[in-house]
Amino acid sequence: DVELILNTKPIKADPYNLNLQLETTYNGLQTAKNEGYKHLLKTRTDQRLHRHDIFDYFMNICKVFPLNSIDKQESRLIVTSFGTIKYRLYGITDFMMFGATNDMLNYWGTDKYEIGIREFFDESTENGIPIKNGVPIIAEIYLCIKYLKFLGIEPDWTINQYWTFVRDYFCVINGMDLDIYWNKYQKLREYQ
């Protein structure tokens, strides 16, 4: 079954269409929650995940790698290595994410960019995009930082904190294990 959700396009433009992604993703997740789904998968519509047992695979990952402490998050959020950047602070991909419904809603239910970004402004902010420790707070970095703060963790802008955060709250899986294909950029090289 497919349910089509019509969203209102956000009035305010922002870097990398983040507000549009927040609007459509959150509304889709909320609709799925209202239908009673306990776990959800968020993907890009222009990417193919062709693994035949993908949902069993994700559920088993959640069982094998439980959270050490369940406070504000029910289980790990699963993301792919495809787009998650190890050496870019708070570089969790926004391409694909799987998790418990409430965890997904908490991750994607953050403030629209122009509102939520205000807390990061200071005298070094140029052109309306704050930069901390050399990292512009845009797109997936904004999402990751806002989720960190939701969990009650103040960002310290270090690679050590980022890696600890990923270790404690996420599972980053090999994108090729999902048989990902993206019909963009080097589209003739399926396995890069």
PDB file of C-alpha atoms in Angstrom:
ATOM      1  CA  ASP A   1       0.000   0.000   0.000  1.00  0.00           C
ATOM      2  CA  VAL A   2       1.165   3.511  -0.800  1.00  0.00           C
ATOM      3  CA  GLU A   3      -0.167   6.673   0.770  1.00  0.00           C
ATOM      4  CA  LEU A   4       0.609   9.944  -0.965  1.00  0.00           C
ATOM      5  CA  ILE A   5       1.143  12.875   1.388  1.00  0.00           C
ATOM      6  CA  LEU A   6       0.896  16.378  -0.036  1.00  0.00           C
ATOM      7  CA  ASN A   7       3.028  18.894   1.842  1.00  0.00           C
ATOM      8  CA  THR A   8       3.096  22.652   1.774  1.00  0.00           C
ATOM      9  CA  LYS A   9       6.385  23.934   0.416  1.00  0.00           C
ATOM     10  CA  PRO A  10       8.194  25.951   3.121  1.00  0.00           C
ATOM     11  CA  ILE A  11       8.142  29.678   2.433  1.00  0.00           C
ATOM     12  CA  LYS A  12      11.694  30.307   3.602  1.00  0.00           C
ATOM     13  CA  ALA A  13      14.470  28.971   1.396  1.00  0.00           C
ATOM     14  CA  ASP A  14      17.512  27.594   3.177  1.00  0.00           C
ATOM     15  CA  PRO A  15      20.827  25.972   2.333  1.00  0.00           C
ATOM     16  CA  TYR A  16      20.450  22.587   0.655  1.00  0.00           C
ATOM     17  CA  ASN A  17      16.633  22.485   0.900  1.00  0.00           C
ATOM     18  CA  LEU A  18      16.772  21.339   4.511  1.00  0.00           C
ATOM     19  CA  ASN A  19      13.395  22.859   5.424  1.00  0.00           C
ATOM     20  CA  LEU A  20      11.765  20.966   2.571  1.00  0.00           C
ATOM     21  CA  GLN A  21      13.375  17.731   3.753  1.00  0.00           C
ATOM     22  CA  LEU A  22      12.321  18.393   7.363  1.00  0.00           C
ATOM     23  CA  GLU A  23       8.727  19.071   6.320  1.00  0.00           C
ATOM     24  CA  THR A  24       8.266  16.056   4.061  1.00  0.00           C
ATOM     25  CA  THR A  25      10.210  13.589   6.205  1.00  0.00           C
ATOM     26  CA  TYR A  26       8.511  14.522   9.464  1.00  0.00           C
ATOM     27  CA  ASN A  27       5.041  14.413   7.903  1.00  0.00           C
ATOM     28  CA  GLY A  28       5.754  11.015   6.376  1.00  0.00           C
ATOM     29  CA  LEU A  29       7.073   9.656   9.673  1.00  0.00           C
ATOM     30  CA  GLN A  30       4.082  11.028  11.579  1.00  0.00           C
ATOM     31  CA  THR A  31       1.669   9.452   9.098  1.00  0.00           C
ATOM     32  CA  ALA A  32       3.413   6.088   9.507  1.00  0.00           C
ATOM     33  CA  LYS A  33       3.251   6.431  13.301  1.00  0.00           C
ATOM     34  CA  ASN A  34      -0.476   7.149  13.082  1.00  0.00           C
ATOM     35  CA  GLU A  35      -0.805   3.915  11.078  1.00  0.00           C
ATOM     36  CA  GLY A  36       0.854   2.033  13.935  1.00  0.00           C
ATOM     37  CA  TYR A  37       4.316   1.342  12.514  1.00  0.00           C
ATOM     38  CA  LYS A  38       6.977   0.776  15.195  1.00  0.00           C
ATOM     39  CA  HIS A  39      10.075   1.125  12.965  1.00  0.00           C
ATOM     40  CA  LEU A  40      10.594   3.315   9.937  1.00  0.00           C
ATOM     41  CA  LEU A  41      12.986   3.706   7.036  1.00  0.00           C
ATOM     42  CA  LYS A  42      13.719   7.164   5.603  1.00  0.00           C
ATOM     43  CA  THR A  43      15.386   7.224   2.188  1.00  0.00           C
ATOM     44  CA  ARG A  44      15.915   9.477  -0.770  1.00  0.00           C
ATOM     45  CA  THR A  45      13.574   8.747  -3.655  1.00  0.00           C
ATOM     46  CA  ASP A  46      16.458   8.872  -6.133  1.00  0.00           C
ATOM     47  CA  GLN A  47      18.421   6.110  -4.386  1.00  0.00           C
ATOM     48  CA  ARG A  48      17.777   2.409  -4.655  1.00  0.00           C
ATOM     49  CA  LEU A  49      18.272   0.079  -1.695  1.00  0.00           C
ATOM     50  CA  HIS A  50      18.052  -3.323  -3.333  1.00  0.00           C
ATOM     51  CA  ARG A  51      18.880  -5.694  -0.470  1.00  0.00           C
ATOM     52  CA  HIS A  52      16.200  -8.378  -0.445  1.00  0.00           C
ATOM     53  CA  ASP A  53      15.927  -8.744   3.372  1.00  0.00           C
ATOM     54  CA  ILE A  54      16.551  -5.128   4.315  1.00  0.00           C
ATOM     55  CA  PHE A  55      14.006  -4.853   7.150  1.00  0.00           C
ATOM     56  CA  ASP A  56      15.036  -8.126   8.807  1.00  0.00           C
ATOM     57  CA  TYR A  57      18.657  -6.993   8.445  1.00  0.00           C
ATOM     58  CA  PHE A  58      17.938  -3.659  10.170  1.00  0.00           C
ATOM     59  CA  MET A  59      15.935  -5.269  12.970  1.00  0.00           C
ATOM     60  CA  ASN A  60      18.741  -7.767  13.602  1.00  0.00           C
ATOM     61  CA  ILE A  61      21.296  -4.925  13.736  1.00  0.00           C
ATOM     62  CA  CYS A  62      19.135  -3.274  16.434  1.00  0.00           C
ATOM     63  CA  LYS A  63      19.040  -6.537  18.425  1.00  0.00           C
ATOM     64  CA  VAL A  64      22.759  -7.297  18.093  1.00  0.00           C
ATOM     65  CA  PHE A  65      23.834  -3.742  18.973  1.00  0.00           C
ATOM     66  CA  PRO A  66      21.449  -2.473  21.685  1.00  0.00           C
ATOM     67  CA  LEU A  67      21.900   0.929  23.259  1.00  0.00           C
ATOM     68  CA  ASN A  68      23.935   0.922  26.459  1.00  0.00           C
ATOM     69  CA  SER A  69      21.429   3.252  28.102  1.00  0.00           C
ATOM     70  CA  ILE A  70      17.834   3.920  27.106  1.00  0.00           C
ATOM     71  CA  ASP A  71      16.914   7.422  28.170  1.00  0.00           C
ATOM     72  CA  LYS A  72      15.685   9.615  25.329  1.00  0.00           C
ATOM     73  CA  GLN A  73      16.357   7.069  22.573  1.00  0.00           C
ATOM     74  CA  GLU A  74      14.762   3.623  22.273  1.00  0.00           C
ATOM     75  CA  SER A  75      17.284   1.940  19.966  1.00  0.00           C
ATOM     76  CA  ARG A  76      20.167   2.811  17.688  1.00  0.00           C
ATOM     77  CA  LEU A  77      19.525   4.785  14.541  1.00  0.00           C
ATOM     78  CA  ILE A  78      20.967   2.950  11.557  1.00  0.00           C
ATOM     79  CA  VAL A  79      22.619   4.981   8.813  1.00  0.00           C
ATOM     80  CA  THR A  80      24.785   4.054   5.878  1.00  0.00           C
ATOM     81  CA  SER A  81      28.468   4.715   5.329  1.00  0.00           C
ATOM     82  CA  PHE A  82      27.352   6.142   2.004  1.00  0.00           C
ATOM     83  CA  GLY A  83      27.247   9.825   2.949  1.00  0.00           C
ATOM     84  CA  THR A  84      28.352   9.509   6.581  1.00  0.00           C
ATOM     85  CA  ILE A  85      31.717  11.214   6.802  1.00  0.00           C
ATOM     86  CA  LYS A  86      34.185  10.001   9.413  1.00  0.00           C
ATOM     87  CA  TYR A  87      36.386  13.097   9.538  1.00  0.00           C
ATOM     88  CA  ARG A  88      33.719  15.825   9.165  1.00  0.00           C
ATOM     89  CA  LEU A  89      32.344  16.777  12.556  1.00  0.00           C
ATOM     90  CA  TYR A  90      28.768  15.601  13.041  1.00  0.00           C
ATOM     91  CA  GLY A  91      28.649  14.256   9.472  1.00  0.00           C
ATOM     92  CA  ILE A  92      25.818  11.710   9.830  1.00  0.00           C
ATOM     93  CA  THR A  93      24.189  11.113   6.449  1.00  0.00           C
ATOM     94  CA  ASP A  94      20.651  12.259   5.731  1.00  0.00           C
ATOM     95  CA  PHE A  95      20.376   9.886   2.742  1.00  0.00           C
ATOM     96  CA  MET A  96      19.047   6.878   4.644  1.00  0.00           C
ATOM     97  CA  MET A  97      18.059   6.261   8.250  1.00  0.00           C
ATOM     98  CA  PHE A  98      16.229   3.419   9.975  1.00  0.00           C
ATOM     99  CA  GLY A  99      15.030   3.347  13.546  1.00  0.00           C
ATOM    100  CA  ALA A 100      12.243   3.142  16.082  1.00  0.00           C
ATOM    101  CA  THR A 101       9.395   5.448  15.127  1.00  0.00           C
ATOM    102  CA  ASN A 102       9.722   7.812  18.097  1.00  0.00           C
ATOM    103  CA  ASP A 103      13.505   8.047  17.659  1.00  0.00           C
ATOM    104  CA  MET A 104      13.029   8.934  13.999  1.00  0.00           C
ATOM    105  CA  LEU A 105      10.423  11.568  14.879  1.00  0.00           C
ATOM    106  CA  ASN A 106      12.774  13.055  17.475  1.00  0.00           C
ATOM    107  CA  TYR A 107      15.652  13.197  14.981  1.00  0.00           C
ATOM    108  CA  TRP A 108      13.616  14.715  12.147  1.00  0.00           C
ATOM    109  CA  GLY A 109      11.260  16.828  14.270  1.00  0.00           C
ATOM    110  CA  THR A 110      13.688  19.644  14.865  1.00  0.00           C
ATOM    111  CA  ASP A 111      13.184  23.367  14.245  1.00  0.00           C
ATOM    112  CA  LYS A 112      13.175  24.731  10.735  1.00  0.00           C
ATOM    113  CA  TYR A 113      16.677  25.864   9.789  1.00  0.00           C
ATOM    114  CA  GLU A 114      16.194  29.645  10.039  1.00  0.00           C
ATOM    115  CA  ILE A 115      14.840  29.249  13.587  1.00  0.00           C
ATOM    116  CA  GLY A 116      17.063  26.491  14.978  1.00  0.00           C
ATOM    117  CA  ILE A 117      20.306  27.900  13.590  1.00  0.00           C
ATOM    118  CA  ARG A 118      20.013  31.133  15.598  1.00  0.00           C
ATOM    119  CA  GLU A 119      21.520  29.604  18.737  1.00  0.00           C
ATOM    120  CA  PHE A 120      24.790  29.065  16.849  1.00  0.00           C
ATOM    121  CA  PHE A 121      25.233  32.656  15.674  1.00  0.00           C
ATOM    122  CA  ASP A 122      28.097  34.674  17.080  1.00  0.00           C
ATOM    123  CA  GLU A 123      30.534  37.357  15.916  1.00  0.00           C
ATOM    124  CA  SER A 124      32.259  34.885  13.561  1.00  0.00           C
ATOM    125  CA  THR A 125      29.061  34.135  11.597  1.00  0.00           C
ATOM    126  CA  GLU A 126      29.362  35.202   7.990  1.00  0.00           C
ATOM    127  CA  ASN A 127      26.704  35.152   5.288  1.00  0.00           C
ATOM    128  CA  GLY A 128      24.117  33.697   7.679  1.00  0.00           C
ATOM    129  CA  ILE A 129      25.810  30.288   8.054  1.00  0.00           C
ATOM    130  CA  PRO A 130      27.601  29.690  11.363  1.00  0.00           C
ATOM    131  CA  ILE A 131      30.926  27.880  11.194  1.00  0.00           C
ATOM    132  CA  LYS A 132      32.271  26.021  14.229  1.00  0.00           C
ATOM    133  CA  ASN A 133      35.745  24.456  14.250  1.00  0.00           C
ATOM    134  CA  GLY A 134      35.852  24.891  10.473  1.00  0.00           C
ATOM    135  CA  VAL A 135      32.529  23.127   9.887  1.00  0.00           C
ATOM    136  CA  PRO A 136      29.556  25.013   8.410  1.00  0.00           C
ATOM    137  CA  ILE A 137      26.344  24.136  10.273  1.00  0.00           C
ATOM    138  CA  ILE A 138      24.204  23.201   7.304  1.00  0.00           C
ATOM    139  CA  ALA A 139      22.085  20.268   6.124  1.00  0.00           C
ATOM    140  CA  GLU A 140      22.978  16.960   7.822  1.00  0.00           C
ATOM    141  CA  ILE A 141      25.396  18.654  10.238  1.00  0.00           C
ATOM    142  CA  TYR A 142      22.554  20.850  11.490  1.00  0.00           C
ATOM    143  CA  LEU A 143      20.336  17.770  11.968  1.00  0.00           C
ATOM    144  CA  CYS A 144      23.041  15.888  13.863  1.00  0.00           C
ATOM    145  CA  ILE A 145      23.850  18.817  16.166  1.00  0.00           C
ATOM    146  CA  LYS A 146      20.187  19.442  16.953  1.00  0.00           C
ATOM    147  CA  TYR A 147      19.721  15.752  17.824  1.00  0.00           C
ATOM    148  CA  LEU A 148      22.826  15.823  20.005  1.00  0.00           C
ATOM    149  CA  LYS A 149      21.303  18.735  21.905  1.00  0.00           C
ATOM    150  CA  PHE A 150      17.925  16.935  22.103  1.00  0.00           C
ATOM    151  CA  LEU A 151      19.737  14.093  23.879  1.00  0.00           C
ATOM    152  CA  GLY A 152      21.100  16.624  26.377  1.00  0.00           C
ATOM    153  CA  ILE A 153      24.655  16.646  25.022  1.00  0.00           C
ATOM    154  CA  GLU A 154      26.288  20.020  24.419  1.00  0.00           C
ATOM    155  CA  PRO A 155      28.461  19.945  21.276  1.00  0.00           C
ATOM    156  CA  ASP A 156      32.142  20.588  21.987  1.00  0.00           C
ATOM    157  CA  TRP A 157      33.134  20.546  18.287  1.00  0.00           C
ATOM    158  CA  THR A 158      35.743  17.809  18.609  1.00  0.00           C
ATOM    159  CA  ILE A 159      36.216  14.673  16.544  1.00  0.00           C
ATOM    160  CA  ASN A 160      36.375  12.644  19.750  1.00  0.00           C
ATOM    161  CA  GLN A 161      32.883  13.750  20.783  1.00  0.00           C
ATOM    162  CA  TYR A 162      31.526  13.084  17.288  1.00  0.00           C
ATOM    163  CA  TRP A 163      32.947   9.544  17.197  1.00  0.00           C
ATOM    164  CA  THR A 164      31.674   8.840  20.735  1.00  0.00           C
ATOM    165  CA  PHE A 165      28.224  10.105  19.749  1.00  0.00           C
ATOM    166  CA  VAL A 166      28.153   7.871  16.672  1.00  0.00           C
ATOM    167  CA  ARG A 167      29.401   4.890  18.712  1.00  0.00           C
ATOM    168  CA  ASP A 168      26.800   5.345  21.446  1.00  0.00           C
ATOM    169  CA  TYR A 169      23.661   6.185  19.435  1.00  0.00           C
ATOM    170  CA  PHE A 170      24.067   4.937  15.846  1.00  0.00           C
ATOM    171  CA  CYS A 171      25.081   1.971  13.739  1.00  0.00           C
ATOM    172  CA  VAL A 172      26.866   2.931  10.540  1.00  0.00           C
ATOM    173  CA  ILE A 173      26.559   0.083   8.091  1.00  0.00           C
ATOM    174  CA  ASN A 174      28.397  -0.476   4.841  1.00  0.00           C
ATOM    175  CA  GLY A 175      26.354   1.054   2.031  1.00  0.00           C
ATOM    176  CA  MET A 176      27.260  -1.778  -0.284  1.00  0.00           C
ATOM    177  CA  ASP A 177      25.596  -4.242   2.116  1.00  0.00           C
ATOM    178  CA  LEU A 178      22.320  -2.563   1.142  1.00  0.00           C
ATOM    179  CA  ASP A 179      23.117  -2.678  -2.587  1.00  0.00           C
ATOM    180  CA  ILE A 180      22.719   1.095  -2.885  1.00  0.00           C
ATOM    181  CA  TYR A 181      22.506   2.644  -6.305  1.00  0.00           C
ATOM    182  CA  TRP A 182      22.269   6.403  -6.836  1.00  0.00           C
ATOM    183  CA  ASN A 183      21.399   7.539 -10.323  1.00  0.00           C
ATOM    184  CA  LYS A 184      23.474  10.686  -9.935  1.00  0.00           C
ATOM    185  CA  TYR A 185      27.070  11.798 -10.437  1.00  0.00           C
ATOM    186  CA  GLN A 186      29.023   8.630 -11.335  1.00  0.00           C
ATOM    187  CA  LYS A 187      25.859   6.675 -12.058  1.00  0.00           C
ATOM    188  CA  LEU A 188      27.588   4.152 -14.296  1.00  0.00           C
ATOM    189  CA  ARG A 189      29.746   2.997 -11.367  1.00  0.00           C
ATOM    190  CA  GLU A 190      27.251   1.210  -9.136  1.00  0.00           C
ATOM    191  CA  TYR A 191      29.906  -0.225  -6.788  1.00  0.00           C
ATOM    192  CA  GLN A 192      32.292   2.626  -6.051  1.00  0.00           C
TER     193      GLN A 192
END
